[in-house]
């Protein structure tokens, strides 16, 4: 079959006939359970840090740092990616997904050396997020400052 000569509709039918059906129900259940488990672990960490004497804000920071560290560690040793294969979107809970997105490219390019490989690739995903986040906060700050002048 010459795929280049197929019409758009014929090509879509061909692709549909070759694609394996997605087990949507199972995928959603895994995502819900794993995402929920990550959130429960986060809540347990937060409660534990508060019981240890940290205030609400400090406990929240400690929880975030712990989740980022554990996710980065699990990504570095290859465990988090295996979990993500089964859990799918459940591992994209913002803080763990972001930590994984920062560490994964760095691990992929570690053979290129520490500076040009690992260090340079750490920010391929995080860089744009940081740039736009910081830029948006500066613009918001300027707007807020200008609104209070008058």
Coordinates of N, CA, C and O in Angstrom, one line a residue:
X1 N 0.8 -1.2 0.0 CA 0.0 0.0 0.0 C 0.9 1.2 0.0 O 1.8 1.4 0.8
X2 N 0.6 2.1 -0.9 CA 1.4 3.4 -1.1 C 0.7 4.4 -0.2 O -0.3 5.0 -0.6
X3 N 1.2 4.7 1.0 CA 0.6 5.6 1.9 C 0.6 7.1 1.4 O -0.3 7.9 1.7
X4 N 1.6 7.4 0.5 CA 1.6 8.8 0.0 C 0.5 9.1 -1.0 O 0.1 10.3 -1.1
X5 N -0.1 8.1 -1.6 CA -1.2 8.3 -2.5 C -2.6 8.2 -1.9 O -3.6 8.4 -2.6
X6 N -2.7 8.0 -0.6 CA -4.0 7.9 0.1 C -4.5 9.3 0.3 O -3.8 10.2 0.6
X7 N -5.8 9.4 0.3 CA -6.5 10.7 0.7 C -6.4 10.8 2.2 O -6.1 9.8 2.9
X8 N -6.7 12.0 2.7 CA -6.6 12.2 4.1 C -7.6 11.2 4.9 O -7.2 10.6 5.9
X9 N -8.8 11.0 4.3 CA -9.8 10.2 4.9 C -9.3 8.7 4.9 O -9.4 8.0 5.9
X10 N -8.8 8.3 3.8 CA -8.3 6.9 3.6 C -7.1 6.7 4.6 O -7.0 5.6 5.2
X11 N -6.3 7.7 4.7 CA -5.1 7.5 5.6 C -5.6 7.4 7.1 O -5.1 6.6 7.8
X12 N -6.6 8.2 7.5 CA -7.1 8.1 8.8 C -7.7 6.8 9.1 O -7.6 6.2 10.2
X13 N -8.4 6.2 8.1 CA -9.0 4.9 8.2 C -7.9 3.8 8.4 O -8.1 2.9 9.2
X14 N -6.9 4.0 7.6 CA -5.7 3.0 7.7 C -5.1 3.1 9.0 O -4.8 2.0 9.6
X15 N -4.8 4.3 9.5 CA -4.2 4.4 10.9 C -5.1 3.8 11.9 O -4.7 3.1 12.9
X16 N -6.4 4.1 11.9 CA -7.4 3.6 12.8 C -7.4 2.1 12.8 O -7.6 1.4 13.9
X17 N -7.3 1.5 11.6 CA -7.3 0.0 11.6 C -6.0 -0.6 12.2 O -6.1 -1.8 12.6
X18 N -4.9 0.1 12.2 CA -3.7 -0.4 12.8 C -3.5 -0.1 14.2 O -2.7 -0.8 14.9
X19 N -4.2 0.9 14.7 CA -4.0 1.3 16.1 C -4.6 0.4 17.1 O -5.7 -0.1 16.9
X20 N -3.9 0.1 18.2 CA -4.5 -0.7 19.2 C -5.4 0.1 20.1 O -5.1 1.3 20.4
X21 N -6.6 -0.4 20.5 CA -7.5 0.3 21.3 C -6.9 0.6 22.7 O -6.2 -0.2 23.2
X22 N -7.1 1.8 23.1 CA -6.5 2.3 24.4 C -7.4 1.8 25.5 O -8.6 2.0 25.5
X23 N -6.9 1.2 26.5 CA -7.7 0.8 27.7 C -8.0 2.0 28.6 O -7.4 2.1 29.6
X24 N -8.9 2.8 28.1 CA -9.1 4.1 28.7 C -9.5 4.0 30.2 O -9.0 4.7 31.1
X25 N -10.4 3.1 30.5 CA -10.8 2.9 31.9 C -9.7 2.5 32.8 O -9.5 3.1 33.9
X26 N -8.9 1.6 32.4 CA -7.8 1.1 33.2 C -6.7 2.2 33.4 O -6.2 2.5 34.5
X27 N -6.5 3.0 32.3 CA -5.5 4.1 32.3 C -6.0 5.2 33.3 O -5.2 5.7 34.1
X28 N -7.3 5.5 33.2 CA -7.8 6.5 34.1 C -7.8 6.1 35.6 O -7.5 6.9 36.5
X29 N -8.1 4.8 35.8 CA -8.0 4.3 37.2 C -6.6 4.3 37.8 O -6.4 4.8 38.9
X30 N -5.6 3.9 37.0 CA -4.2 4.0 37.4 C -3.8 5.4 37.7 O -3.1 5.7 38.7
X31 N -4.1 6.3 36.8 CA -3.8 7.7 36.9 C -4.4 8.3 38.2 O -3.7 9.0 39.0
X32 N -5.7 8.0 38.5 CA -6.3 8.4 39.7 C -5.7 7.9 40.9 O -5.4 8.6 41.9
X33 N -5.4 6.6 40.9 CA -4.8 5.9 42.1 C -3.4 6.4 42.4 O -3.1 6.8 43.6
X34 N -2.6 6.5 41.4 CA -1.2 6.9 41.6 C -1.2 8.4 42.0 O -0.4 8.8 42.9
X35 N -1.9 9.2 41.2 CA -1.9 10.7 41.5 C -2.5 10.9 42.9 O -1.9 11.7 43.7
X36 N -3.5 10.2 43.3 CA -4.1 10.3 44.6 C -3.1 9.9 45.7 O -2.9 10.5 46.7
X37 N -2.3 8.8 45.4 CA -1.3 8.3 46.4 C -0.2 9.3 46.5 O 0.2 9.6 47.7
X38 N 0.2 9.9 45.5 CA 1.2 11.0 45.6 C 0.7 12.1 46.4 O 1.4 12.7 47.3
X39 N -0.5 12.5 46.2 CA -1.1 13.6 47.1 C -1.3 13.2 48.5 O -1.0 14.0 49.4
X40 N -1.6 11.9 48.8 CA -1.7 11.4 50.2 C -0.4 11.5 50.8 O -0.2 11.9 52.0
X41 N 0.7 11.0 50.1 CA 2.0 11.1 50.6 C 2.4 12.5 50.9 O 3.0 12.8 52.0
X42 N 2.1 13.4 50.1 CA 2.4 14.8 50.3 C 1.7 15.3 51.6 O 2.3 16.1 52.4
X43 N 0.4 15.0 51.7 CA -0.3 15.4 52.9 C 0.3 14.8 54.2 O 0.4 15.5 55.2
X44 N 0.7 13.5 54.1 CA 1.3 12.9 55.3 C 2.6 13.6 55.6 O 2.9 13.8 56.8
X45 N 3.4 13.9 54.6 CA 4.6 14.7 54.9 C 4.3 16.0 55.5 O 5.0 16.4 56.5
X46 N 3.3 16.7 55.0 CA 3.0 18.0 55.5 C 2.6 17.9 57.0 O 3.0 18.6 57.9
X47 N 1.7 16.9 57.3 CA 1.3 16.7 58.7 C 2.4 16.3 59.6 O 2.5 16.8 60.7
X48 N 3.3 15.5 59.1 CA 4.5 15.0 59.8 C 5.4 16.2 60.2 O 5.9 16.3 61.3
X49 N 5.7 17.0 59.2 CA 6.5 18.2 59.4 C 5.9 19.2 60.4 O 6.6 19.8 61.2
X50 N 4.6 19.3 60.3 CA 3.9 20.2 61.3 C 3.9 19.6 62.7 O 4.2 20.4 63.7
X51 N 3.8 18.3 62.8 CA 3.9 17.7 64.1 C 5.3 17.8 64.7 O 5.5 17.8 65.9
X52 N 6.3 17.9 63.8 CA 7.7 18.0 64.2 C 8.0 19.4 64.7 O 9.1 19.7 65.1
X53 N 7.0 20.3 64.5 CA 7.2 21.7 65.0 C 7.4 22.8 64.0 O 7.5 23.9 64.4
X54 N 7.3 22.4 62.7 CA 7.4 23.5 61.7 C 6.0 24.1 61.6 O 5.0 23.5 61.7
X55 N 6.0 25.4 61.2 CA 4.8 26.2 61.0 C 4.2 25.7 59.6 O 4.9 25.0 58.8
X56 N 3.1 26.2 59.3 CA 2.4 25.9 58.1 C 3.2 26.1 56.8 O 3.4 25.3 56.0
X57 N 3.8 27.3 56.7 CA 4.6 27.7 55.6 C 5.9 26.9 55.5 O 6.2 26.4 54.4
X58 N 6.6 26.8 56.6 CA 7.8 26.0 56.6 C 7.5 24.5 56.3 O 8.3 23.9 55.6
X59 N 6.4 24.0 56.8 CA 6.1 22.6 56.6 C 5.7 22.4 55.1 O 6.1 21.4 54.5
X60 N 5.1 23.4 54.5 CA 4.7 23.3 53.1 C 6.0 23.3 52.2 O 6.1 22.5 51.2
X61 N 6.9 24.1 52.6 CA 8.2 24.2 51.9 C 9.0 22.9 52.0 O 9.5 22.3 51.0
X62 N 9.0 22.4 53.2 CA 9.7 21.1 53.5 C 9.1 19.9 52.7 O 9.8 19.1 52.1
X63 N 7.8 20.0 52.6 CA 7.0 18.9 51.9 C 7.4 19.0 50.4 O 7.7 18.0 49.7
X64 N 7.4 20.2 49.8 CA 7.7 20.4 48.4 C 9.2 20.0 48.1 O 9.4 19.2 47.2
X65 N 10.1 20.3 49.0 CA 11.5 20.0 48.8 C 11.6 18.4 48.9 O 12.4 17.8 48.1
X66 N 11.0 17.8 49.8 CA 11.0 16.4 49.9 C 10.5 15.7 48.7 O 11.1 14.7 48.2
X67 N 9.3 16.1 48.2 CA 8.7 15.5 47.0 C 9.6 15.7 45.8 O 9.8 14.8 45.0
X68 N 10.2 16.9 45.7 CA 11.1 17.1 44.6 C 12.4 16.2 44.7 O 12.8 15.6 43.7
X69 N 12.9 16.1 45.8 CA 14.1 15.3 46.0 C 13.8 13.8 45.7 O 14.6 13.2 45.0
X70 N 12.8 13.3 46.3 CA 12.4 11.9 46.1 C 12.2 11.6 44.6 O 12.6 10.6 44.1
X71 N 11.4 12.5 44.0 CA 11.1 12.3 42.6 C 12.4 12.4 41.7 O 12.6 11.5 40.8
X72 N 13.3 13.3 42.0 CA 14.5 13.4 41.3 C 15.4 12.2 41.5 O 16.0 11.6 40.6
X73 N 15.4 11.7 42.7 CA 16.2 10.5 43.0 C 15.6 9.3 42.3 O 16.4 8.5 41.7
X74 N 14.3 9.1 42.4 CA 13.7 8.0 41.7 C 13.8 8.1 40.2 O 13.9 7.1 39.5
X75 N 13.8 9.3 39.6 CA 14.1 9.5 38.2 C 15.5 9.1 37.9 O 15.7 8.4 36.9
X76 N 16.4 9.5 38.7 CA 17.8 9.2 38.4 C 18.2 7.8 38.4 O 19.0 7.3 37.7
X77 N 17.5 7.0 39.3 CA 17.8 5.5 39.3 C 16.8 4.7 38.4 O 16.8 3.5 38.4
X78 N 15.9 5.4 37.7 CA 15.1 4.8 36.7 C 13.8 4.2 37.2 O 13.0 3.6 36.5
X79 N 13.4 4.4 38.5 CA 12.2 3.9 39.0 C 11.0 4.7 38.6 O 9.9 4.2 38.3
X80 N 11.1 6.1 38.7 CA 10.0 6.9 38.4 C 9.4 6.8 37.0 O 8.2 6.7 36.8
X81 N 10.3 6.6 36.0 CA 9.9 6.4 34.6 C 9.1 5.1 34.5 O 8.1 5.0 33.7
X82 N 9.5 4.0 35.2 CA 8.8 2.8 35.1 C 7.4 3.0 35.8 O 6.4 2.4 35.3
X83 N 7.3 3.7 36.9 CA 6.0 4.0 37.5 C 5.2 4.8 36.5 O 4.0 4.5 36.4
X84 N 5.8 5.8 35.8 CA 5.0 6.6 34.9 C 4.5 5.8 33.7 O 3.4 6.2 33.2
X85 N 5.1 4.8 33.3 CA 4.6 4.0 32.2 C 3.3 3.3 32.5 O 2.4 3.2 31.7
X86 N 3.1 3.0 33.8 CA 1.8 2.4 34.2 C 0.8 3.4 34.7 O -0.4 3.2 34.5
X87 N 1.3 4.4 35.4 CA 0.4 5.4 36.0 C 0.0 6.5 35.0 O -1.0 7.2 35.2
X88 N 0.8 6.8 34.0 CA 0.5 7.8 33.0 C 0.4 9.2 33.7 O 1.3 9.6 34.4
X89 N -0.8 9.8 33.4 CA -1.0 11.2 33.9 C -1.0 11.3 35.4 O -0.8 12.4 36.0
X90 N -1.1 10.2 36.1 CA -1.1 10.3 37.6 C 0.2 10.7 38.2 O 0.2 11.3 39.3
X91 N 1.3 10.6 37.4 CA 2.6 11.0 37.9 C 2.8 12.5 37.5 O 3.9 13.0 37.9
X92 N 1.9 13.1 36.8 CA 2.1 14.5 36.4 C 1.6 15.5 37.5 O 1.4 16.6 37.2
X93 N 1.3 15.0 38.7 CA 0.9 15.9 39.8 C 2.0 16.9 39.7 O 3.2 16.6 39.7
X94 N 1.6 18.2 39.7 CA 2.6 19.2 39.3 C 4.0 19.2 39.9 O 4.9 19.2 39.1
X95 N 4.2 18.9 41.1 CA 5.5 19.0 41.7 C 6.4 17.8 41.3 O 7.5 17.9 40.9
X96 N 5.8 16.6 41.2 CA 6.5 15.4 40.8 C 6.8 15.4 39.3 O 7.8 15.0 38.9
X97 N 5.8 15.9 38.6 CA 5.9 15.9 37.1 C 7.0 16.9 36.7 O 7.8 16.7 35.8
X98 N 7.1 18.0 37.4 CA 8.1 19.1 37.1 C 9.4 18.6 37.5 O 10.4 18.7 36.7
X99 N 9.6 17.9 38.6 CA 10.9 17.4 39.0 C 11.4 16.4 38.1 O 12.5 16.3 37.7
X100 N 10.5 15.5 37.6 CA 10.8 14.5 36.6 C 11.2 15.1 35.3 O 12.2 14.7 34.7
X101 N 10.5 16.2 34.9 CA 10.8 16.8 33.6 C 12.1 17.5 33.7 O 12.8 17.7 32.6
X102 N 12.6 18.0 34.8 CA 13.9 18.6 35.0 C 15.0 17.6 34.9 O 16.0 17.8 34.3
X103 N 14.9 16.5 35.7 CA 15.9 15.5 35.8 C 16.1 14.6 34.6 O 17.2 14.2 34.2
X104 N 15.0 14.2 33.9 CA 15.0 13.3 32.8 C 16.0 13.7 31.7 O 16.8 12.9 31.2
X105 N 15.9 15.0 31.2 CA 16.8 15.3 30.1 C 18.3 15.3 30.6 O 19.2 15.0 29.8
X106 N 18.5 15.7 31.8 CA 19.8 15.7 32.4 C 20.4 14.3 32.4 O 21.6 14.1 32.1
X107 N 19.6 13.3 32.8 CA 20.0 11.9 32.8 C 20.3 11.4 31.4 O 21.2 10.6 31.2
X108 N 19.5 11.8 30.5 CA 19.6 11.4 29.1 C 20.9 11.8 28.5 O 21.5 11.1 27.6
X109 N 21.5 13.0 28.9 CA 22.7 13.5 28.3 C 23.9 13.5 29.2 O 24.9 14.1 29.0
X110 N 23.8 12.6 30.3 CA 24.9 12.6 31.2 C 26.2 12.1 30.6 O 27.3 12.4 31.0
X111 N 26.2 11.3 29.5 CA 27.4 10.8 28.9 C 28.2 11.9 28.2 O 29.3 11.7 27.8
X112 N 27.5 13.0 28.0 CA 28.2 14.2 27.3 C 29.0 15.0 28.3 O 29.7 16.0 28.0
X113 N 29.0 14.6 29.6 CA 29.8 15.3 30.6 C 28.9 16.0 31.6 O 27.7 16.3 31.3
X114 N 29.5 16.5 32.7 CA 28.8 17.1 33.7 C 28.3 18.5 33.3 O 27.1 18.9 33.5
X115 N 29.2 19.3 32.6 CA 28.8 20.7 32.3 C 28.0 20.7 31.0 O 26.9 21.3 31.0
X116 N 28.5 20.1 29.9 CA 27.8 20.2 28.6 C 26.6 19.2 28.5 O 25.8 19.4 27.6
X117 N 26.6 18.2 29.3 CA 25.5 17.3 29.3 C 24.5 17.5 30.4 O 23.5 18.1 30.2
X118 N 24.8 17.0 31.6 CA 23.9 17.0 32.7 C 23.5 18.4 33.1 O 22.3 18.7 33.1
X119 N 24.4 19.3 33.3 CA 24.1 20.6 33.8 C 23.3 21.4 32.7 O 22.4 22.2 33.0
X120 N 23.8 21.3 31.5 CA 23.2 22.1 30.4 C 21.7 21.7 30.2 O 20.8 22.5 29.8
X121 N 21.5 20.4 30.3 CA 20.2 19.8 30.0 C 19.2 19.9 31.1 O 18.0 19.7 30.9
X122 N 19.6 20.3 32.3 CA 18.7 20.4 33.4 C 17.6 21.4 33.2 O 16.5 21.3 33.6
X123 N 17.9 22.4 32.4 CA 17.0 23.5 32.2 C 16.3 23.5 30.8 O 15.7 24.5 30.5
X124 N 16.4 22.4 30.1 CA 15.7 22.4 28.8 C 14.2 22.5 28.9 O 13.5 23.1 28.1
X125 N 13.6 21.9 30.0 CA 12.2 22.0 30.3 C 11.9 23.1 31.3 O 11.0 23.9 31.2
X126 N 12.8 23.1 32.3 CA 12.5 24.1 33.4 C 12.8 25.5 33.0 O 12.2 26.4 33.5
X127 N 13.8 25.7 32.1 CA 14.2 27.0 31.7 C 13.0 27.9 31.3 O 12.8 29.0 31.8
X128 N 12.3 27.4 30.2 CA 11.1 28.2 29.8 C 10.1 28.5 30.9 O 9.5 29.6 30.9
X129 N 9.8 27.5 31.7 CA 8.9 27.7 32.8 C 9.3 28.8 33.7 O 8.6 29.6 34.1
X130 N 10.6 28.7 34.1 CA 11.2 29.7 35.0 C 11.1 31.1 34.3 O 10.8 32.1 35.0
X131 N 11.5 31.2 33.1 CA 11.6 32.5 32.4 C 10.2 33.1 32.3 O 10.0 34.3 32.7
X132 N 9.2 32.3 31.9 CA 7.8 32.9 31.8 C 7.2 33.1 33.1 O 6.5 34.1 33.3
X133 N 7.5 32.3 34.1 CA 7.0 32.5 35.5 C 7.6 33.8 36.1 O 6.8 34.6 36.7
X134 N 8.9 34.0 36.0 CA 9.5 35.1 36.5 C 9.1 36.4 35.8 O 8.8 37.4 36.4
X135 N 9.0 36.3 34.4 CA 8.5 37.4 33.6 C 7.1 37.8 34.0 O 6.8 39.0 34.1
X136 N 6.2 36.9 34.1 CA 4.9 37.2 34.5 C 4.8 37.8 35.9 O 4.0 38.8 36.1
X137 N 5.6 37.4 36.8 CA 5.6 38.0 38.2 C 6.1 39.4 38.1 O 5.6 40.3 38.9
X138 N 7.1 39.7 37.3 CA 7.6 41.0 37.2 C 6.6 41.9 36.6 O 6.3 43.0 37.1
X139 N 5.9 41.5 35.5 CA 4.9 42.3 34.9 C 3.7 42.5 35.8 O 3.2 43.7 36.0
X140 N 3.3 41.5 36.6 CA 2.3 41.6 37.6 C 2.7 42.7 38.6 O 1.9 43.5 39.0
X141 N 3.9 42.6 39.1 CA 4.4 43.5 40.1 C 4.4 45.0 39.6 O 4.0 45.9 40.3
X142 N 4.8 45.2 38.3 CA 4.8 46.5 37.8 C 3.4 47.0 37.7 O 3.1 48.2 38.0
X143 N 2.4 46.2 37.2 CA 1.0 46.6 37.1 C 0.5 46.9 38.5 O -0.2 48.0 38.7
X144 N 0.8 46.1 39.5 CA 0.3 46.4 40.9 C 1.0 47.7 41.4 O 0.2 48.5 42.0
X145 N 2.2 47.9 41.2 CA 2.9 49.1 41.6 C 2.3 50.4 40.9 O 2.0 51.4 41.6
X146 N 2.0 50.3 39.6 CA 1.4 51.4 38.9 C 0.0 51.7 39.3 O -0.4 52.8 39.4
X147 N -0.7 50.6 39.7 CA -2.1 50.8 40.1 C -2.2 51.5 41.5 O -3.1 52.2 41.8
X148 N -1.1 51.4 42.3 CA -1.1 52.0 43.6 C -0.6 53.4 43.6 O -0.6 54.1 44.6
X149 N 0.0 53.8 42.5 CA 0.6 55.2 42.4 C -0.6 56.2 42.3 O -0.4 57.3 42.8
X150 N -1.6 55.8 41.7 CA -2.7 56.8 41.4 C -3.8 56.9 42.4 O -3.9 56.7 43.5

